[in-house]
CSV table of C-alpha atoms (C1' of nucleotides) in Angstrom, one decimal:
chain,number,residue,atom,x,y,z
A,1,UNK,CA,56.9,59.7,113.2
A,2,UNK,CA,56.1,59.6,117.1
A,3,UNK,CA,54.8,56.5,118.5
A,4,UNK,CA,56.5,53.0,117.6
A,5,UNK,CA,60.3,54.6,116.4
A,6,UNK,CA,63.4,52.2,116.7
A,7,UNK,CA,64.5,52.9,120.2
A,8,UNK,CA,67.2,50.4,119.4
A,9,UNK,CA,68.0,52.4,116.0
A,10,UNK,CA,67.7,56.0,117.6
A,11,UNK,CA,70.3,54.9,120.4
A,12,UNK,CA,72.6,53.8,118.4
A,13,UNK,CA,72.2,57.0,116.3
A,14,UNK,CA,72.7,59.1,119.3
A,15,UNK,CA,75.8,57.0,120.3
A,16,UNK,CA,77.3,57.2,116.9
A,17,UNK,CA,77.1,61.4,117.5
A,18,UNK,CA,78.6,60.7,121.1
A,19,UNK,CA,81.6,58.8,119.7
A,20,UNK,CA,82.0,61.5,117.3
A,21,UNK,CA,81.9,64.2,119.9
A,22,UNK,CA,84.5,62.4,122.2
A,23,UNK,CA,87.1,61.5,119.5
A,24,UNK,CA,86.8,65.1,118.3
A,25,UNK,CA,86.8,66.9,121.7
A,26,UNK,CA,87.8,64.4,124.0
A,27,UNK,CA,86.0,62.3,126.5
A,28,UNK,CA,86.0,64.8,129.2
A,29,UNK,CA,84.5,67.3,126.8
A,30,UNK,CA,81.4,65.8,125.9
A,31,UNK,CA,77.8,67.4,127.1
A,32,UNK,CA,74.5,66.5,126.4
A,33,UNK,CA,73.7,69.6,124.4
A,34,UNK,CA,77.3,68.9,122.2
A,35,UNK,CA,75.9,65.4,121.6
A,36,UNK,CA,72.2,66.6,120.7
A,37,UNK,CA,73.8,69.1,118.1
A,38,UNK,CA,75.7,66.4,116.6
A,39,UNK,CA,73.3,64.2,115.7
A,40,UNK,CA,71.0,67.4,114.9
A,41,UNK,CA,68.5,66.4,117.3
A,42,UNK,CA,67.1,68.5,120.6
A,43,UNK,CA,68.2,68.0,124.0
A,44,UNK,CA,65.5,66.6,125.3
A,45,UNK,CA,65.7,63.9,123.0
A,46,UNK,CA,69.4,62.6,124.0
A,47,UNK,CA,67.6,62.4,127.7
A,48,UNK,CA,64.7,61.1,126.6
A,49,UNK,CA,66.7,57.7,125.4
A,50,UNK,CA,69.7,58.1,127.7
A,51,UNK,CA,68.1,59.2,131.1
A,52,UNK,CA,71.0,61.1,132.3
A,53,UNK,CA,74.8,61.8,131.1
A,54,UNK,CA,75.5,58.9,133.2
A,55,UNK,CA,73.3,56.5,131.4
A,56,UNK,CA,75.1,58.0,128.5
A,57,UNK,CA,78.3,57.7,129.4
A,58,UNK,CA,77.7,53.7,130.3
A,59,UNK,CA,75.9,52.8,127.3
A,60,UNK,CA,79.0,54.8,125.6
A,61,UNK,CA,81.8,52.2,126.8
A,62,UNK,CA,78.9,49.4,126.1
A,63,UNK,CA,78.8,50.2,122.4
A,64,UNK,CA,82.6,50.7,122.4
A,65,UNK,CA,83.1,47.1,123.6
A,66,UNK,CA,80.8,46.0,121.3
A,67,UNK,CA,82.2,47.6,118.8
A,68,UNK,CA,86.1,46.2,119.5
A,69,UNK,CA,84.5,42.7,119.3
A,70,UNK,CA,83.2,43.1,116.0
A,71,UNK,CA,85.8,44.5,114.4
A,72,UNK,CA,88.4,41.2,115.9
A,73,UNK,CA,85.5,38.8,115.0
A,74,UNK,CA,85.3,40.5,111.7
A,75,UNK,CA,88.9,40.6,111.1
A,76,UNK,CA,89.4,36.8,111.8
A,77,UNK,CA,86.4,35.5,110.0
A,78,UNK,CA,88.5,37.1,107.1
A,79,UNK,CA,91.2,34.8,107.6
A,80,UNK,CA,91.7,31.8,105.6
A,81,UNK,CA,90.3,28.6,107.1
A,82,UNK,CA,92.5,26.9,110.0
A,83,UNK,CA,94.5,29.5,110.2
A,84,UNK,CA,98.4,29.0,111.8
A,85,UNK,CA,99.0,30.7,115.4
A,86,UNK,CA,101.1,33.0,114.4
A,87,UNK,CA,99.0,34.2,111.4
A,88,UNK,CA,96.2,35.1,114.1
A,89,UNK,CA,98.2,36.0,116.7
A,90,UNK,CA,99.4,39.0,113.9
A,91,UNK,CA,95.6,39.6,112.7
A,92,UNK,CA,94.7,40.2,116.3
A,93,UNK,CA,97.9,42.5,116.5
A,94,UNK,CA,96.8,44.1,113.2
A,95,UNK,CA,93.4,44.8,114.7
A,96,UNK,CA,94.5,46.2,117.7
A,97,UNK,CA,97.0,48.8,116.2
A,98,UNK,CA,95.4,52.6,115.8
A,99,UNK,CA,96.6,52.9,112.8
A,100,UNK,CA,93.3,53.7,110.8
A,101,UNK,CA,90.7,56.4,112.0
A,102,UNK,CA,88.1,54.4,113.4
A,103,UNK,CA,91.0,52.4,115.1
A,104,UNK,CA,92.6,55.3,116.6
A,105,UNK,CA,89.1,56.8,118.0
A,106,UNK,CA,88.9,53.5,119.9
A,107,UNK,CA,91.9,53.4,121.0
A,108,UNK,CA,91.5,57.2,122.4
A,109,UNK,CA,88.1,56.4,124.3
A,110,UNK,CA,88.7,53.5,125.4
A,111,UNK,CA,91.5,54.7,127.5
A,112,UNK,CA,89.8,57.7,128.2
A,113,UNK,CA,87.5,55.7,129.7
A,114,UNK,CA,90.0,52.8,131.8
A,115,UNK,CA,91.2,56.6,133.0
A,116,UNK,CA,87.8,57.8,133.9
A,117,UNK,CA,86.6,54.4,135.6
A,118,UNK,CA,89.9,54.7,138.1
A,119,UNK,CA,88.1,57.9,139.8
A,120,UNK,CA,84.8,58.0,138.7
A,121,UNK,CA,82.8,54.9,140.2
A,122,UNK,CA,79.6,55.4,137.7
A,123,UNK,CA,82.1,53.7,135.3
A,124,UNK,CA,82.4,50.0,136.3
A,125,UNK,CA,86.3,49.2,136.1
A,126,UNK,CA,85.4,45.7,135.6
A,127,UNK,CA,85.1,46.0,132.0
A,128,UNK,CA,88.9,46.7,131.9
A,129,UNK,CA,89.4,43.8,133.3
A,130,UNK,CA,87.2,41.1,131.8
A,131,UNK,CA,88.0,42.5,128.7
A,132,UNK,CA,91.7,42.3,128.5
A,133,UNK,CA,90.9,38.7,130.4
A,134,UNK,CA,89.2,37.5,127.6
A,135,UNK,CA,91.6,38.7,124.6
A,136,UNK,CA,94.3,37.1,127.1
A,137,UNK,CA,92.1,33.9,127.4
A,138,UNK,CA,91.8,33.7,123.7
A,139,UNK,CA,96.1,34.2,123.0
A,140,UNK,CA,96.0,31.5,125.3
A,141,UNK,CA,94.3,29.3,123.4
A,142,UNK,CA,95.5,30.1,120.2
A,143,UNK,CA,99.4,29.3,122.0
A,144,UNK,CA,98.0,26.1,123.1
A,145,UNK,CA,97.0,25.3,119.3
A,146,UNK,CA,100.3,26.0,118.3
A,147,UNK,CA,102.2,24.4,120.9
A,148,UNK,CA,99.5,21.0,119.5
A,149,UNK,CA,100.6,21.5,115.5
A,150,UNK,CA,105.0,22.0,116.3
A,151,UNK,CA,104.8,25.6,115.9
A,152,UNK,CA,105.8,26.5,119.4
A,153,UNK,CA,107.7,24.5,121.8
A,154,UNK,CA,105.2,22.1,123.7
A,155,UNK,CA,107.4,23.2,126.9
A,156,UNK,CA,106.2,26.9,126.3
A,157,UNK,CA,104.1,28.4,129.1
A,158,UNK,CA,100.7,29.3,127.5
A,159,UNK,CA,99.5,31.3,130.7
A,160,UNK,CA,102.9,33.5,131.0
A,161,UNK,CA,102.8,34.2,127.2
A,162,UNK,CA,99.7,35.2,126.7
A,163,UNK,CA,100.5,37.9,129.6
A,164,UNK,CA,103.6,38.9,127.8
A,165,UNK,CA,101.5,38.9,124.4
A,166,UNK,CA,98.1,41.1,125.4
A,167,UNK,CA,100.6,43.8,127.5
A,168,UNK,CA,103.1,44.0,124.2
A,169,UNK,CA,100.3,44.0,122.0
A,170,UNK,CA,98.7,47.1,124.1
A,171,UNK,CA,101.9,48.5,124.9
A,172,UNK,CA,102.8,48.9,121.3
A,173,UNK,CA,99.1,50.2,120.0
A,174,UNK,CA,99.5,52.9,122.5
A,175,UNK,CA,103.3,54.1,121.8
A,176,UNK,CA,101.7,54.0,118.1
A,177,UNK,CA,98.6,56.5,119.4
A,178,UNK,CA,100.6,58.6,120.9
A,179,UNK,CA,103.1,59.0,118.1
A,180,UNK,CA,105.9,57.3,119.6
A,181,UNK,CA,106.3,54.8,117.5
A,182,UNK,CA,105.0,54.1,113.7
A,183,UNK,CA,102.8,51.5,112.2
A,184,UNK,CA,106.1,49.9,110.9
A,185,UNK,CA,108.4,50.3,113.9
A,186,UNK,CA,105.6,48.6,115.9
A,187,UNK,CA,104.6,45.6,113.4
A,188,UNK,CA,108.6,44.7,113.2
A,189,UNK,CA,109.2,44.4,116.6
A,190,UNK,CA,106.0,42.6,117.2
A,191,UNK,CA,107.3,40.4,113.8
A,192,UNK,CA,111.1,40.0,115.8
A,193,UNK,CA,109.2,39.1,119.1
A,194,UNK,CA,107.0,36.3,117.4
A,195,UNK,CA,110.2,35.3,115.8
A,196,UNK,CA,111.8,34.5,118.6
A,197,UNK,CA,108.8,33.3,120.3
A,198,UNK,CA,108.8,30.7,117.5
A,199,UNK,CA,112.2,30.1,117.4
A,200,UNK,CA,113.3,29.2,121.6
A,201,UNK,CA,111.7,25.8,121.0
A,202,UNK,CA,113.7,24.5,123.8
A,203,UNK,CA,113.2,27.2,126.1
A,204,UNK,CA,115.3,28.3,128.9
A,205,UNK,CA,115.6,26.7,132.1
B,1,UNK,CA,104.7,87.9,154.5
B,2,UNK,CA,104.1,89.8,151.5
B,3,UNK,CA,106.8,90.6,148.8
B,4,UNK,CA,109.5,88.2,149.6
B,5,UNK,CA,108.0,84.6,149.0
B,6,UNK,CA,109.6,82.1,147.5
B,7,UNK,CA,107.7,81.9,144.4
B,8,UNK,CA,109.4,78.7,143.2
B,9,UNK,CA,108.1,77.2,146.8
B,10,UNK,CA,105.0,78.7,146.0
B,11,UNK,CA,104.8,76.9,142.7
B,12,UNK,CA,105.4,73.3,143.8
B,13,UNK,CA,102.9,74.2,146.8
B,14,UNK,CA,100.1,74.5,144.3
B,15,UNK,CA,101.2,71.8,142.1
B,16,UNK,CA,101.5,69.5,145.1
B,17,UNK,CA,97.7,70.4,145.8
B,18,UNK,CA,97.0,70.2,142.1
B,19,UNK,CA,98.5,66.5,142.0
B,20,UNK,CA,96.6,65.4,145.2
B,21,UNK,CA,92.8,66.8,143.6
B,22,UNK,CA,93.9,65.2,139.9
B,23,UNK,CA,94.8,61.6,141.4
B,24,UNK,CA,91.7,62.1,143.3
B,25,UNK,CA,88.8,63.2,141.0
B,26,UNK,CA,90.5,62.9,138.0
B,27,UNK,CA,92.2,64.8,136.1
B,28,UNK,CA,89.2,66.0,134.0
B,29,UNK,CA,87.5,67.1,137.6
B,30,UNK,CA,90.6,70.0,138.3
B,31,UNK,CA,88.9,72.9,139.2
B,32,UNK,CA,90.7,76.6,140.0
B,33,UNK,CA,88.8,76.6,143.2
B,34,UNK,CA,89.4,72.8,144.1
B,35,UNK,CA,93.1,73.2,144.0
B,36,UNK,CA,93.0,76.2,146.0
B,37,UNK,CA,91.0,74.6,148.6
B,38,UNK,CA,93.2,71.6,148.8
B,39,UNK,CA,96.1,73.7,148.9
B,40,UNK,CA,94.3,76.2,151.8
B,41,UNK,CA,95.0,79.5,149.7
B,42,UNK,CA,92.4,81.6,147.9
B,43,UNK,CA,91.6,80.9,144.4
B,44,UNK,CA,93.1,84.2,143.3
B,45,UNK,CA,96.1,82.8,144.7
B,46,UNK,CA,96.2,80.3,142.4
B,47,UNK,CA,95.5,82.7,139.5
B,48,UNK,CA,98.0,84.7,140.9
B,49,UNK,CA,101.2,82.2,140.4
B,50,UNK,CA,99.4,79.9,137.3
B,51,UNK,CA,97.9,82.9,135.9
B,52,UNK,CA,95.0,80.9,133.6
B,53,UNK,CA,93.5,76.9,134.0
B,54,UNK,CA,95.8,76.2,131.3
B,55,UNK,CA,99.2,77.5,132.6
B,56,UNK,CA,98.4,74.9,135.4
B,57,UNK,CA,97.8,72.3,133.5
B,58,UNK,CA,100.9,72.7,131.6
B,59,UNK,CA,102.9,73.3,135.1
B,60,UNK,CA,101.3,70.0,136.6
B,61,UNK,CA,102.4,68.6,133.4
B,62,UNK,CA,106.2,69.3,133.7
B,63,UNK,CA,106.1,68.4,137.4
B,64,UNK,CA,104.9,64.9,136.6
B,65,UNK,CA,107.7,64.4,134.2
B,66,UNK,CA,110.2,65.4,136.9
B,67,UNK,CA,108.8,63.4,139.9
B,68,UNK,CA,108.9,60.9,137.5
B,69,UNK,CA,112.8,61.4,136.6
B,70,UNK,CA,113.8,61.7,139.8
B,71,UNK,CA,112.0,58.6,140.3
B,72,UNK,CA,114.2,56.7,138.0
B,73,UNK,CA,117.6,58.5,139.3
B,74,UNK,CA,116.8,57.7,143.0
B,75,UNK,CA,116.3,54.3,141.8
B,76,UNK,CA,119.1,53.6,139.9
B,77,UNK,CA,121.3,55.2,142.2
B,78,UNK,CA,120.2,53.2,144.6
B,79,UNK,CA,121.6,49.9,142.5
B,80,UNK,CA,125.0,48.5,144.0
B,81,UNK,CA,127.6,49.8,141.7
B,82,UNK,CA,128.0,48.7,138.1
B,83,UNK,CA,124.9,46.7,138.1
B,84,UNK,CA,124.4,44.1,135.6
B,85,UNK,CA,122.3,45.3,132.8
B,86,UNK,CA,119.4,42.5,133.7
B,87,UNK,CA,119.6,44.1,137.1
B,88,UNK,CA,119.3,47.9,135.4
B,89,UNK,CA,116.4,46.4,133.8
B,90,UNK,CA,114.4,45.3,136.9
B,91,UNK,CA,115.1,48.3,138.5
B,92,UNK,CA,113.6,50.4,135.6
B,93,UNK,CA,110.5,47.9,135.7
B,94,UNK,CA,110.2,48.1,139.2
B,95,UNK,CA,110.3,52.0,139.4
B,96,UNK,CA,107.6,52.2,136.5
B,97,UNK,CA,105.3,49.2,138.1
B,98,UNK,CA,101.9,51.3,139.7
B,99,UNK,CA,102.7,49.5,143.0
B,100,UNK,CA,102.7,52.2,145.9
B,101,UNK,CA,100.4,55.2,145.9
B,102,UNK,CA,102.5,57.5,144.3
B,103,UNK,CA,103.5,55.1,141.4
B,104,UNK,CA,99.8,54.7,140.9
B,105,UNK,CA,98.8,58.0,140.9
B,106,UNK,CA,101.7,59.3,137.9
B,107,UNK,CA,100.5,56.5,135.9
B,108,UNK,CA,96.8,57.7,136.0
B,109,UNK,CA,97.7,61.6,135.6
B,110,UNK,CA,100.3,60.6,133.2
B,111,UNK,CA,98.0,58.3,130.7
B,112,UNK,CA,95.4,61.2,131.5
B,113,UNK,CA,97.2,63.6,130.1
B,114,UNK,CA,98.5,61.8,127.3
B,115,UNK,CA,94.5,61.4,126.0
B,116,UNK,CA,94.0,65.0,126.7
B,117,UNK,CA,97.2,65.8,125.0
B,118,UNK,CA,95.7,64.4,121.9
B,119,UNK,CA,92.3,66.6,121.7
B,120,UNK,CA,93.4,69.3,123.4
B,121,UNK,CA,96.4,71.9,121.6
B,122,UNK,CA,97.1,73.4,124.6
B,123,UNK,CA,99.0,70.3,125.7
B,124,UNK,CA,102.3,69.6,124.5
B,125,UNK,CA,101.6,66.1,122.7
B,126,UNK,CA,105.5,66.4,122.5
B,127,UNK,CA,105.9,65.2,125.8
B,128,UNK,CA,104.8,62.1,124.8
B,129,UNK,CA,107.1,61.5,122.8
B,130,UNK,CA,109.9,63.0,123.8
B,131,UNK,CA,110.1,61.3,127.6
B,132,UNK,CA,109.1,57.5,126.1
B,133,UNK,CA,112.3,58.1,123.7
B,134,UNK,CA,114.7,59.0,126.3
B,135,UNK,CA,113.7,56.3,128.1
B,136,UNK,CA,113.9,54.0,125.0
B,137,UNK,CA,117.5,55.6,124.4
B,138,UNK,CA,118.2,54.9,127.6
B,139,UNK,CA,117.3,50.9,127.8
B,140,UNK,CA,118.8,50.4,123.9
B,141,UNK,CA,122.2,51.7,125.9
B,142,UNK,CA,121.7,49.5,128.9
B,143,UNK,CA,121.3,46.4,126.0
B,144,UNK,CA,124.3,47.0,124.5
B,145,UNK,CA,126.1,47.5,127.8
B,146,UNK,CA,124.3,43.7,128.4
B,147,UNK,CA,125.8,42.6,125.1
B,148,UNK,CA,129.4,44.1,125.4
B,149,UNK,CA,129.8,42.3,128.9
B,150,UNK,CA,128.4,39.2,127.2
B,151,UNK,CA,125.2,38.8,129.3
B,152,UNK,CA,123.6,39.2,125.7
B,153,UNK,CA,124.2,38.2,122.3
B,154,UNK,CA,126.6,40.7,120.7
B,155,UNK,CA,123.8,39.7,117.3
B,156,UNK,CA,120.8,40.7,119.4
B,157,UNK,CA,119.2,44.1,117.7
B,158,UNK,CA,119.4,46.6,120.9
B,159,UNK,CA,117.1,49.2,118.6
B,160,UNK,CA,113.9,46.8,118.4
B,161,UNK,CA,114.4,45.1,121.8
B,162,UNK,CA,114.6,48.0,123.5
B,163,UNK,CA,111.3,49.4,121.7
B,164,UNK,CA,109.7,45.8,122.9
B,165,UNK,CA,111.5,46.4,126.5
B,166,UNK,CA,109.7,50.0,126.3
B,167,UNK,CA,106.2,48.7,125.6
B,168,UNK,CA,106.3,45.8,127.6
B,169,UNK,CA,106.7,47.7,130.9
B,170,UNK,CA,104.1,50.4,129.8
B,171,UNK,CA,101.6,47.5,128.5
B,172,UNK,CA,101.9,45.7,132.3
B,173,UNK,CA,102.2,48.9,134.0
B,174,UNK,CA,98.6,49.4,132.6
B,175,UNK,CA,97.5,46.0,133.3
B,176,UNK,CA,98.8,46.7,136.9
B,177,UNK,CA,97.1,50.1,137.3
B,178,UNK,CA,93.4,48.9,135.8
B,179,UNK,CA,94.0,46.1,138.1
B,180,UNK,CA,93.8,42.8,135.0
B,181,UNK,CA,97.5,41.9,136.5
B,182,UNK,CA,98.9,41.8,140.0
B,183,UNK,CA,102.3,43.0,140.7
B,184,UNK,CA,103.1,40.0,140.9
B,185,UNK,CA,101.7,38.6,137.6
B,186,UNK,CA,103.4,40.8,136.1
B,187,UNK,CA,106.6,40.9,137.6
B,188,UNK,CA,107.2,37.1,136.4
B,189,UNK,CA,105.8,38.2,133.0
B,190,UNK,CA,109.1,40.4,132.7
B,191,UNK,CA,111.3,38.5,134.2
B,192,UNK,CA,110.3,35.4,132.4
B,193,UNK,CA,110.8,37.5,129.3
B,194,UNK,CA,114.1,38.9,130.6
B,195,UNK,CA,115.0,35.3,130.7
B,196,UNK,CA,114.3,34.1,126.9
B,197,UNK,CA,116.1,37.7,126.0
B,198,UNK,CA,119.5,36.7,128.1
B,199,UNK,CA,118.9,32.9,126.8
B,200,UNK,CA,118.3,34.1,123.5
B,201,UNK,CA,122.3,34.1,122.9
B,202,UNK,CA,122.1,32.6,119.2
B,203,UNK,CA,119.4,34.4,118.2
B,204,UNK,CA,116.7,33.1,115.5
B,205,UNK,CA,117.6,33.3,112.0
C,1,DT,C1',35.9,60.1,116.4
C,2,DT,C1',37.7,60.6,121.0
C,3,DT,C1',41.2,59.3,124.1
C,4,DT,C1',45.5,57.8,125.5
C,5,DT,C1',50.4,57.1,124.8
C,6,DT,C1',54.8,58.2,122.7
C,7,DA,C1',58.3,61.2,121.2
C,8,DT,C1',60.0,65.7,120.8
C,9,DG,C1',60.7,70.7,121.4
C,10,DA,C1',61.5,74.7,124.2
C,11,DT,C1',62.9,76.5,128.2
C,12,DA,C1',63.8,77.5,133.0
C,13,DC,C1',66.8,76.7,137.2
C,14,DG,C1',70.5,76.1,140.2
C,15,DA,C1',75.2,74.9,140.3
C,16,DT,C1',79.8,75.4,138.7
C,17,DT,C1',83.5,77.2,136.0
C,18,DG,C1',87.3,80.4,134.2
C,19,DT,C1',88.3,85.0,134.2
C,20,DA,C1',88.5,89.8,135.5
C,21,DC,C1',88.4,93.5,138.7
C,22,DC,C1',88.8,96.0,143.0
C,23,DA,C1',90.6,96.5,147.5
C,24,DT,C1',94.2,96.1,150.8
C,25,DA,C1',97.8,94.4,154.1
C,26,DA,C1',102.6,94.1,154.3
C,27,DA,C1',107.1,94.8,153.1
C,28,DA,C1',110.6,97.1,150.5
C,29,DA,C1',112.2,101.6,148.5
C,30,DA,C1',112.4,106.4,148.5
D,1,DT,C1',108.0,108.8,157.1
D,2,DT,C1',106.0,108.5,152.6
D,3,DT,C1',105.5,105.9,148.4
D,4,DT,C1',105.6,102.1,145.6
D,5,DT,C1',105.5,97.2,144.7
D,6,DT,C1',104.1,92.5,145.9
D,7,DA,C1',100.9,89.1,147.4
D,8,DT,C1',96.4,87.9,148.6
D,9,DG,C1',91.4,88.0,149.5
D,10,DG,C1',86.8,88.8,148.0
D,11,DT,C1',83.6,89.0,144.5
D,12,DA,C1',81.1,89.8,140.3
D,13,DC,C1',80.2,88.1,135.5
D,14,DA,C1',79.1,85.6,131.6
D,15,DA,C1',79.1,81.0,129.9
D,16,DT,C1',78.1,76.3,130.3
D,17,DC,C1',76.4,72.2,132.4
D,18,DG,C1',72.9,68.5,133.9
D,19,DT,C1',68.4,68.2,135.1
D,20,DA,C1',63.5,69.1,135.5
D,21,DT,C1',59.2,70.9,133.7
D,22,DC,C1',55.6,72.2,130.6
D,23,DA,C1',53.6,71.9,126.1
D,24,DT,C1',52.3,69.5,122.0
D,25,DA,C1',52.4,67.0,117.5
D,26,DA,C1',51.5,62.6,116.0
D,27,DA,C1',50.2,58.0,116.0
D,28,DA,C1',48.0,54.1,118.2
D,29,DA,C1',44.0,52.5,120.9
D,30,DA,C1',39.4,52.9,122.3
DNA sequence: TTTTTTATGATACGATTGTACCATAAAAAA
DNA sequence: TTTTTTATGGTACAATCGTATCATAAAAAA
């Protein structure tokens, strides 16, 4: 087996172990040694494709970006063509709730990790801010659609909005983590918000 | 100095330290002996009046939820009397925004603990609940205070507003702390919402 | 076939951690 | 004054951690 081996597969391997460690135990809890049990390898082995538990720890949040993008790209590539705004606006919602396992693991390290970055400075805290830029970017766009086809008031401003939007959306995923709210609680008021969003065609001032 | 010391004093000496190493390594980083340092007492000192790692974490725990209420009651007290409920409103935004130093650093321990809360049993994931609801309680009272006066539409649902209210401060409170909004961003995100809600008067349907 | 490179195992080392134990100074109680 | 209790320091211990080192099986290259 030694010689020309995936590197790109066994990484990925060891990563899928190191998710699985963190969710289970929590971020702060995973070592090397826990991570090389998990995916029933030897130590040496999660060094030999991770360097150090830094290098691990990076590629960690890399593949849990990576991951989050997939599972929105997947989710509205599953949408009917042309969809409306507001019927993204509540797959992008739906996708961002932790309401399935794999959801809620995400939701759990990647906090973790917005935590970790704020005191740790091997974590670039950059990420948790291109990141949410880019979701926000995205709402923005999908507001200025809407505000183009009548379903939102053309007066509407997209910018503000999609601030308002990406902070509910996160707001409302992590109440739902933590227990605070349910699943249902959370998808009415975000229904009840969109509602009104919809309905204030002529604004406010 | 011996027998006869405040132990209370003692206490909130220790936690005071614990806070200060927390906000500053993270909270994943406390150490028995880092605490003790910070604080200038021996680490069987801090064994002494915490007794085990985790009777500390609890205590530093329950301190952060009562800086934080306190917090909140200097705050509010500090409003002219009989405030309006949009002015209520700000206040409680503006007490739970990370701006100052000490805003900043209960947000961080706060959402730290909630993550470790959620691996690890010997934190009270109660908490979690518990303190969000009060506070959700607390706003839903404030809205129908709003809607009695007439600043708000006696139709407007104060249950589900307030659970949006809730999760919109916490989701730009976030924003704020991992530094994808500025204070001021996010300031005119709420009140621009506040606005719609007080417009809002003949609700959608 | 011999040599080199790759991938992996085993293990040792120094540092750090939570916990437990022993000693003792100081104050209160007798 | 003697005795007991409280508060604190010092330290030892076993466990765990990240890292580094040595050895080697296996495959590719020569």
């Amino acid at each position: 087996m030694p010689r020309t081996v995936d590197h790109e597969e066994r990484r990925s391997m060891i990563l899928k172990a190191f998710m699985a460690v963190a969710a289970r135990e929590g971020l702060h809890a995973v070592s090397l040694r826990a991570v090389a049990a998990e995916a029933g390898i030897s130590l040496r082995s999660v060094q030999y494709y991770f360097d150090t538990k830094a290098g691990l720890m990076q590629a960690g949040l890399a593949a849990l970006e990576k991951l989050s993008n997939e599972r929105v790209r997947t989710r509205l590539e599953a949408l009917e063509p042309s969809p409306s705004a507001r019927t993204t606006l509540q797959a992008l919602f739906a996708v961002a709730l932790p309401t399935d396992r794999e959801s809620r693991r995400f939701h759990l390290l990647w906090t973790s990790y917005a935590m970790l970055a704020m005191t740790d400075p091997e974590i670039s805290d950059r990420t948790f801010v291109d990141s949410p830029n880019r979701l926000q970017e995205r709402i923005a766009f999908i507001l200025e659609e809407g505000k183009s086809s009548g379903e939102f008031d053309g007066a509407l401003n997209g910018e503000l909005e999609a601030t308002i939007l990406i902070s509910l959306i996160h707001g409302l995923g992590t109440a739902v983590l933590v227990g605070q709210q349910t699943s249902e609680s959370a998808t009415s008021s975000f229904e009840h918000y969109l509602d009104r969003l919809a309905g204030a065609k002529s604004g406010n001032g």
